[in-house]
PDB file of C-alpha atoms in Angstrom:
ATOM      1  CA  UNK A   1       0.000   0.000   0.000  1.00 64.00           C
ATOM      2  CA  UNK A   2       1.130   3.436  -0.819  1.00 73.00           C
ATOM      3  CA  UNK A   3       0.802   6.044   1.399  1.00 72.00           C
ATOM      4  CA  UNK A   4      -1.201   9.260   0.308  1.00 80.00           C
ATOM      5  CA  UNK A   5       1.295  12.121   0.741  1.00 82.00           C
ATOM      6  CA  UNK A   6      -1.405  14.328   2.581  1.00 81.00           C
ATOM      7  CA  UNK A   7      -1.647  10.996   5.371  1.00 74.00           C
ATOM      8  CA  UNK A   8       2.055  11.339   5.284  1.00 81.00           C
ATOM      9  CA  UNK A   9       2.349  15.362   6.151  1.00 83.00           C
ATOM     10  CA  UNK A  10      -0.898  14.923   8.366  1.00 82.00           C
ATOM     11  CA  UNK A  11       1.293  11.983  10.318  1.00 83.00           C
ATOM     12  CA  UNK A  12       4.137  14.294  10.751  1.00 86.00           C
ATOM     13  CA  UNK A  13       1.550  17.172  12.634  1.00 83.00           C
ATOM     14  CA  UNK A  14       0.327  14.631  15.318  1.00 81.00           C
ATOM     15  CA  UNK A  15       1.809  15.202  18.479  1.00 84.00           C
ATOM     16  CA  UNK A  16       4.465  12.557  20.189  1.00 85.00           C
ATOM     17  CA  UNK A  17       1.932  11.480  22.569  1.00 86.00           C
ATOM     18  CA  UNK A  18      -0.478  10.984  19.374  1.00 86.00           C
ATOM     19  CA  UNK A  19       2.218   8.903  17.277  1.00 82.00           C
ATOM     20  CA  UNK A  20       2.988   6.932  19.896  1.00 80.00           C
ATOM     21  CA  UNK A  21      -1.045   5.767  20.894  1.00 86.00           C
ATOM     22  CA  UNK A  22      -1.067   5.164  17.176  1.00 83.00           C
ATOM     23  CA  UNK A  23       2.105   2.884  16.717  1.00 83.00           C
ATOM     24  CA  UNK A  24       0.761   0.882  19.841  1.00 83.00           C
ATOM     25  CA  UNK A  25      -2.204   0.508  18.442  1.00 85.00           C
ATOM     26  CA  UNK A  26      -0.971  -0.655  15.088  1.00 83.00           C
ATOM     27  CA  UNK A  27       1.580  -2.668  16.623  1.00 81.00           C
ATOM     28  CA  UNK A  28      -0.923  -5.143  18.758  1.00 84.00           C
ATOM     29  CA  UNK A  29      -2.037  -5.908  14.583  1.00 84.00           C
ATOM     30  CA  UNK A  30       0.958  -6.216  13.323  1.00 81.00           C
ATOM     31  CA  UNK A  31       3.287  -9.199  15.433  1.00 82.00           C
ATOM     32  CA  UNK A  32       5.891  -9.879  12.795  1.00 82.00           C
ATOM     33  CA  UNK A  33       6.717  -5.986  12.953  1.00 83.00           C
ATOM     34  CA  UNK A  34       6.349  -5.915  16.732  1.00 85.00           C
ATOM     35  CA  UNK A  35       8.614  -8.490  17.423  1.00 85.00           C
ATOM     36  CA  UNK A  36      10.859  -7.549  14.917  1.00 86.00           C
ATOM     37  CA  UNK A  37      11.027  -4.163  16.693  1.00 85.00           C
ATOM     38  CA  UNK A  38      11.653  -5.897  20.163  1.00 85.00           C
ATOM     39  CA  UNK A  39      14.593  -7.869  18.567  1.00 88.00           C
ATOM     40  CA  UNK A  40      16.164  -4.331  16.943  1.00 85.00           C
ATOM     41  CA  UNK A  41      15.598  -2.227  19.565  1.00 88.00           C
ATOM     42  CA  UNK A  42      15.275  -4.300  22.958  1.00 91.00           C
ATOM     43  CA  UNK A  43      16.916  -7.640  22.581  1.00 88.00           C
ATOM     44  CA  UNK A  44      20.218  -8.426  23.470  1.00 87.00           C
ATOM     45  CA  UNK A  45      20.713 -11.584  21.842  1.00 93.00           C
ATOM     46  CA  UNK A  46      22.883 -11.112  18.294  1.00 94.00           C
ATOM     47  CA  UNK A  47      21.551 -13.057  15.087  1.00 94.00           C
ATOM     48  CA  UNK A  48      23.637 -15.958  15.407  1.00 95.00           C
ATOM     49  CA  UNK A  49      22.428 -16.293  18.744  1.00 95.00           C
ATOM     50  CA  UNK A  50      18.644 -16.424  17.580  1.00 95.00           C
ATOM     51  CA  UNK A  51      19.941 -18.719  14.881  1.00 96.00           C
ATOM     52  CA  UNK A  52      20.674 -21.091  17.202  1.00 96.00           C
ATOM     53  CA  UNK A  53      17.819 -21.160  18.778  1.00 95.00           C
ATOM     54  CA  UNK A  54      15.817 -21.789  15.843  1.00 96.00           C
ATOM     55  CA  UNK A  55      18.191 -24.259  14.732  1.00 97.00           C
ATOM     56  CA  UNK A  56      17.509 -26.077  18.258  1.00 97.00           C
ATOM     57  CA  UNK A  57      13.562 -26.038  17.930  1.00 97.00           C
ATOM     58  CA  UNK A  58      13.992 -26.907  14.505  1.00 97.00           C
ATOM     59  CA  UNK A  59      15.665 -30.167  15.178  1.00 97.00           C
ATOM     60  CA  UNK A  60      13.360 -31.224  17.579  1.00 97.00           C
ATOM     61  CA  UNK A  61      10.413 -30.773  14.914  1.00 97.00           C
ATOM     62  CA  UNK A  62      12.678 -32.885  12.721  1.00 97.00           C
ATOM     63  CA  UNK A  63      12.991 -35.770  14.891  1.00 97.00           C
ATOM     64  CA  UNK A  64       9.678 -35.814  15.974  1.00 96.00           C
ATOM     65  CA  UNK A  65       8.481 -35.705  12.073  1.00 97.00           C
ATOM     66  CA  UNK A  66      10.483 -38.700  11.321  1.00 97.00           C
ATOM     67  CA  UNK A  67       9.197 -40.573  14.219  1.00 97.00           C
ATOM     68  CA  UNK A  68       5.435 -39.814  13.606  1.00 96.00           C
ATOM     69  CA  UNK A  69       5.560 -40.627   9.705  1.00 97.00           C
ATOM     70  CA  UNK A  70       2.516 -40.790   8.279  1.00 96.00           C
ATOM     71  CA  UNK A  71       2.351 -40.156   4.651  1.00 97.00           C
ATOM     72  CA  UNK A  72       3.992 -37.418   1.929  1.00 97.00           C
ATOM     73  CA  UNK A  73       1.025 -35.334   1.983  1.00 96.00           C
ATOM     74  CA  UNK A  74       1.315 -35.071   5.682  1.00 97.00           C
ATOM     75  CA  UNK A  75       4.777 -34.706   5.445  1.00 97.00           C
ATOM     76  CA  UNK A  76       5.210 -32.128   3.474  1.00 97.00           C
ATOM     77  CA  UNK A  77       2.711 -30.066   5.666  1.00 97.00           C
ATOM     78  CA  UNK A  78       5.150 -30.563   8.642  1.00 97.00           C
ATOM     79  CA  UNK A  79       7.987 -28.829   5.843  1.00 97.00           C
ATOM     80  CA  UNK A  80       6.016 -26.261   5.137  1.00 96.00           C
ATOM     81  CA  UNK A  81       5.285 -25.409   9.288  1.00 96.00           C
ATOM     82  CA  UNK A  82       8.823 -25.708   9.520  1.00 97.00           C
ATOM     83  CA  UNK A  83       9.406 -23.616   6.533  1.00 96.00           C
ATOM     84  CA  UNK A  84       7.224 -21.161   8.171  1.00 95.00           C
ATOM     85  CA  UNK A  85       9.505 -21.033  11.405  1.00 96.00           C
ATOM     86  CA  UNK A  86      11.896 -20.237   9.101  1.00 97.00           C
ATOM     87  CA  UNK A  87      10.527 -17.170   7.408  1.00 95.00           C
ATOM     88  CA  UNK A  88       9.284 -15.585  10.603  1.00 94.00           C
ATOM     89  CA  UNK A  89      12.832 -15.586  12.262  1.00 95.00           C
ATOM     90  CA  UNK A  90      14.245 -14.207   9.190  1.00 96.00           C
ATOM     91  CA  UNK A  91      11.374 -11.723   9.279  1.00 93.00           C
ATOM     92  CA  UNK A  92      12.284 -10.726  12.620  1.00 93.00           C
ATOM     93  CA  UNK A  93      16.377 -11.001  12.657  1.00 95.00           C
ATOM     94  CA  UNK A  94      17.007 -10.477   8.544  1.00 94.00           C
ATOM     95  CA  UNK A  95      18.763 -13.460   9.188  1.00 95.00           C
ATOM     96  CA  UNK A  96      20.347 -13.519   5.146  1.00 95.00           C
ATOM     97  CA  UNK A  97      22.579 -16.670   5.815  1.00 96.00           C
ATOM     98  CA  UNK A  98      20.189 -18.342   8.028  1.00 96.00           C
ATOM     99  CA  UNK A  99      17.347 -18.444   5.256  1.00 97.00           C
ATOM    100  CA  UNK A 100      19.133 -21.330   3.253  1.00 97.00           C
ATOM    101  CA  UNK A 101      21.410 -22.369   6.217  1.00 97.00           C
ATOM    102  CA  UNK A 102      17.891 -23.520   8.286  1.00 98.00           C
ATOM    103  CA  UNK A 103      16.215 -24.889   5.410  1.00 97.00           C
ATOM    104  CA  UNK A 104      19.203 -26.899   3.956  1.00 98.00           C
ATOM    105  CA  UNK A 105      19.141 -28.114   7.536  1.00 97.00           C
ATOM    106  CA  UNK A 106      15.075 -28.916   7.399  1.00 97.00           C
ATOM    107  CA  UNK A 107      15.651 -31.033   4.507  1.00 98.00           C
ATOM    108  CA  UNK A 108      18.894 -32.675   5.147  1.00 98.00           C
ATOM    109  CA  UNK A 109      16.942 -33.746   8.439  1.00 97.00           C
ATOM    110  CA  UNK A 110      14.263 -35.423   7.113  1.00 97.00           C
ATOM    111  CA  UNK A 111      15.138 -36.654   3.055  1.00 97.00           C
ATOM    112  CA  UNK A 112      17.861 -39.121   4.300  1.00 96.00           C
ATOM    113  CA  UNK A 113      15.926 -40.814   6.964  1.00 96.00           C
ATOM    114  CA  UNK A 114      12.939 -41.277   5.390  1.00 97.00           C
ATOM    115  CA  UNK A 115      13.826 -42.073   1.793  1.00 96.00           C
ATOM    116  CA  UNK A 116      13.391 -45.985   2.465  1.00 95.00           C
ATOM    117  CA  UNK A 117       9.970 -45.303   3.366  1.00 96.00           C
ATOM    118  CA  UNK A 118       8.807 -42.711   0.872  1.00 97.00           C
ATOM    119  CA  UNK A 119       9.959 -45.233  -1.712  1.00 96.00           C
ATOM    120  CA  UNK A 120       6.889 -47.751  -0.659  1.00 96.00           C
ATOM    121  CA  UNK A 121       4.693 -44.914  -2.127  1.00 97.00           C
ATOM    122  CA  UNK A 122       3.675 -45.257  -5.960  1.00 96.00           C
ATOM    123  CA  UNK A 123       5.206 -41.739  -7.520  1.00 95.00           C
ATOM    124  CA  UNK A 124       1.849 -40.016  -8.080  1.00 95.00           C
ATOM    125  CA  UNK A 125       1.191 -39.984  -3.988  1.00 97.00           C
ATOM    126  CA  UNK A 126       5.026 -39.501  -3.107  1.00 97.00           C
ATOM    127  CA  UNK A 127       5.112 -36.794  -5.362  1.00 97.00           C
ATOM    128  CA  UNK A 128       2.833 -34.554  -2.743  1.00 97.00           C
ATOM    129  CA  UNK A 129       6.595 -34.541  -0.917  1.00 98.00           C
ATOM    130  CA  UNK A 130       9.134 -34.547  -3.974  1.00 98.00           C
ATOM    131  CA  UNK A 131       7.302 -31.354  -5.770  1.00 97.00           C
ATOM    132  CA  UNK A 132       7.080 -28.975  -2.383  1.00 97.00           C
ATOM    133  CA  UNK A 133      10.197 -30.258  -1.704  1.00 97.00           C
ATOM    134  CA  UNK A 134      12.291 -29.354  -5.102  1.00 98.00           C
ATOM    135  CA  UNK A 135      10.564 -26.090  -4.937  1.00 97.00           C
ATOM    136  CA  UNK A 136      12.196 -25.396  -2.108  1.00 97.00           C
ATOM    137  CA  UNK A 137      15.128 -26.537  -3.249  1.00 98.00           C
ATOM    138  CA  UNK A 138      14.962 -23.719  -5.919  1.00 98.00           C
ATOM    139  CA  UNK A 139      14.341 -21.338  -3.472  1.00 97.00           C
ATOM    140  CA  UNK A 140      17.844 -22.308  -1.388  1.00 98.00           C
ATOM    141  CA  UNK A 141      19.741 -22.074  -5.176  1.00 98.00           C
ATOM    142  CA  UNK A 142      18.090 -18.901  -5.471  1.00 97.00           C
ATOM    143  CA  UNK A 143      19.245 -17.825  -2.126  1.00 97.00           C
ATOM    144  CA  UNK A 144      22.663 -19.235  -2.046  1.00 97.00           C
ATOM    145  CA  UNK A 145      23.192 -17.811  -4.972  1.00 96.00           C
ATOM    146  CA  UNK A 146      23.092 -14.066  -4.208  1.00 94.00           C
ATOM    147  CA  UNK A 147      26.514 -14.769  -1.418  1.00 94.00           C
ATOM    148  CA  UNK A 148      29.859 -13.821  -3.149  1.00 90.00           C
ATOM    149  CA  UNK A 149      31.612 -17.099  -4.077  1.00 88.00           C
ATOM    150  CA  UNK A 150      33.297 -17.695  -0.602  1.00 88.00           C
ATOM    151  CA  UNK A 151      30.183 -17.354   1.354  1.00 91.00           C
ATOM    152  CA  UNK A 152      28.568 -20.125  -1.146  1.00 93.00           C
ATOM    153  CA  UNK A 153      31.390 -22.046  -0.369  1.00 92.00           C
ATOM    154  CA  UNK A 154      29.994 -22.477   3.173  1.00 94.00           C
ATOM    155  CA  UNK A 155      26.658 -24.570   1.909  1.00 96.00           C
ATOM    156  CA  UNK A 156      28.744 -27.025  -0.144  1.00 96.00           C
ATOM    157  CA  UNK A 157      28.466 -29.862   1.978  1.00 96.00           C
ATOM    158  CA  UNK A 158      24.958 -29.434   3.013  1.00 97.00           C
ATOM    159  CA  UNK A 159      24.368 -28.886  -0.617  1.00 97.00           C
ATOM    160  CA  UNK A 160      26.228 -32.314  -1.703  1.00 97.00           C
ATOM    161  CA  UNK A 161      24.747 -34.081   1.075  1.00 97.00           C
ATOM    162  CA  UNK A 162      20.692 -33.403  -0.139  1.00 98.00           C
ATOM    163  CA  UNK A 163      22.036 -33.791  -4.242  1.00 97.00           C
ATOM    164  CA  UNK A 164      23.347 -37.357  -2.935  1.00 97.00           C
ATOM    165  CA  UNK A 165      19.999 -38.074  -0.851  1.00 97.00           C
ATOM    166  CA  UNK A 166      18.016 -37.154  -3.680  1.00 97.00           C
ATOM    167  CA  UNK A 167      19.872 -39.517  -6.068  1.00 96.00           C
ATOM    168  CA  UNK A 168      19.670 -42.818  -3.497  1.00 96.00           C
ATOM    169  CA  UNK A 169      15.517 -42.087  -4.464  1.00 97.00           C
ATOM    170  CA  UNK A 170      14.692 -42.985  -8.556  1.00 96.00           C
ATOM    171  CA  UNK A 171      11.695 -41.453  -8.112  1.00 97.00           C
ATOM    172  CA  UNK A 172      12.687 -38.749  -6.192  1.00 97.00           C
ATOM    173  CA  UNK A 173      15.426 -38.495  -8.745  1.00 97.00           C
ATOM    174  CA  UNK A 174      12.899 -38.733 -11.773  1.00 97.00           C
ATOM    175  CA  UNK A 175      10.631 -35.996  -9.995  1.00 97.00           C
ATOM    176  CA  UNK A 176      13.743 -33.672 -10.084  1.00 97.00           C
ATOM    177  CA  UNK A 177      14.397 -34.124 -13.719  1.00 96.00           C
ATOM    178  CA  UNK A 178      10.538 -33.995 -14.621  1.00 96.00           C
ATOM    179  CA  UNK A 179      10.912 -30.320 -12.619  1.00 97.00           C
ATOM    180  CA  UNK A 180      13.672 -28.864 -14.174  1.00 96.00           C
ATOM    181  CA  UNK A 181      15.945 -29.431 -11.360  1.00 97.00           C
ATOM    182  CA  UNK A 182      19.822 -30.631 -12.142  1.00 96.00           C
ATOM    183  CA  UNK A 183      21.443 -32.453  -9.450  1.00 96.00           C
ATOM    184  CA  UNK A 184      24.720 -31.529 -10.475  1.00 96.00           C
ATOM    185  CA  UNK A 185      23.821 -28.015  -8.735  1.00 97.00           C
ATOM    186  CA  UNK A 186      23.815 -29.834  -5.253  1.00 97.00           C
ATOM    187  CA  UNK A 187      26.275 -31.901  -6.291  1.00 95.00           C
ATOM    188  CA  UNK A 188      29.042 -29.767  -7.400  1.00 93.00           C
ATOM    189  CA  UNK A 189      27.391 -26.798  -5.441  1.00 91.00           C
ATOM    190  CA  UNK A 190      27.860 -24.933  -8.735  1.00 93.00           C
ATOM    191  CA  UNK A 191      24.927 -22.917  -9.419  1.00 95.00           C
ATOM    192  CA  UNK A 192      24.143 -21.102 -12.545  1.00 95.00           C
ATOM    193  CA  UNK A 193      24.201 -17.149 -12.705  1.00 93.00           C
ATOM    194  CA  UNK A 194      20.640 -17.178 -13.853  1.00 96.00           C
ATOM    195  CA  UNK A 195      19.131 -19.586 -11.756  1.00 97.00           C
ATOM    196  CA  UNK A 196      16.527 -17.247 -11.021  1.00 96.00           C
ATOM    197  CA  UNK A 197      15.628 -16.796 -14.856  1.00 96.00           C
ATOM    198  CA  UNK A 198      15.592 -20.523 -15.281  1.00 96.00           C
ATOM    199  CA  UNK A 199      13.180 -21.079 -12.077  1.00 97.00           C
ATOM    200  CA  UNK A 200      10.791 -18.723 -13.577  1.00 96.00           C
ATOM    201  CA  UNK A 201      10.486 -20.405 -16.936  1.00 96.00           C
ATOM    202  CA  UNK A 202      10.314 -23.689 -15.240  1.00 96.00           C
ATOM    203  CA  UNK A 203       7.459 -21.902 -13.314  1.00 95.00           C
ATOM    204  CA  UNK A 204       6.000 -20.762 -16.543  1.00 95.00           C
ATOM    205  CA  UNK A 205       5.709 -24.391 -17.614  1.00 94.00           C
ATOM    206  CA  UNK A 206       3.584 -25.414 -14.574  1.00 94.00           C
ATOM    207  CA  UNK A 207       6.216 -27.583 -12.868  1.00 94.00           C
ATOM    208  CA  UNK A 208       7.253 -26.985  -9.160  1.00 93.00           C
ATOM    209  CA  UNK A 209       3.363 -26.662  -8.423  1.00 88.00           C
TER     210      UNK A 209
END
């Protein structure tokens, strides 16, 4: 939403004790801006520090997804609330590194202990878990991809490790090709200067959905 520039000036008139009655009161709607103000301007703890605290909660949810397998669909729902962990603590910290640090770490958590069983599934119902999945795979690429080369350098093995987890998995692996997705990316952790024009004309083609 743009603001009107006569709301703007008429903002600027309103006395301190005004502005602050209205920030309150726009705060208590907004919670991803209200705790990303109490992390700026009251916390103490540093980035890495809230990092590490995701990373902790996040490994829990892990575990306790693997244990509680139920099906891809259902699976692929506990990603996405784990994905969504993800995006509100970078919301709140601007957390750059942490965006495809955490969800390399979501993925590399669950892919490699539960291939054996996602194999039992035929494609068409496992495929509610590859297709999320690869997306979000883009996503990382994309991500990883705007760090000058020695930062990259840092997701290598976490990148290697899901390209090789993806591979033990034909169908997983087939899913990947059918998507537009080349393993060698994870694999060599070489990713190509326009990944972010090839994910939108994979898009365009009505894959990763």
């Amino acid at each position: 939403m743009i603001l009107p520039k006569e709301l703007k000036e008429a903002i600027t008139h309103l006395s301190s004790t005004e502005k602050d009655k209205l920030i309150f009161r726009l705060l208590k709607k907004d919670l991803a801006l209200a705790n990303r103000l109490l992390f700026e301007l009251v916390s103490t703890e540093t980035v890495e520090e809230k990092r590490k605290k995701i990373q902790k909660s996040l490994v829990f949810q892990i575990d306790r997804s693997v244990e509680q397998f139920y099906s891809p669909g259902y699976l692929s729902m506990d990603v996405r609330y784990m994905s969504g962990m993800i995006t509100e603590h970078v919301q709140i910290t601007k957390d750059k590194f942490g965006d495809p640090y955490l969800n390399l770490l979501n993925l590399n958590g669950i892919i490699p202990k539960l291939n054996k069983q996602l194999q039992t599934y035929k494609p068409i119902k496992a495929n509610k878990f590859y297709v999320p999945a690869l997306a979000r795979i883009f996503k990382i690429l994309m991500n990883v991809s705007k760090f000058h080369e020695d930062e990259q350098y840092e997701f290598r093995d976490e990148l290697n490790k899901l390209g090789e987890s993806i591979i033990e998995n034909q169908d997983f692996m087939k899913a990947a090709i059918n998507n537009g997705l080349d393993i060698n990316w994870l694999l060599n952790a070489e990713i190509p200067e326009n990944i972010v024009e090839i994910h939108k004309n994979i898009r365009a083609l009505g894959l990763l959905r």
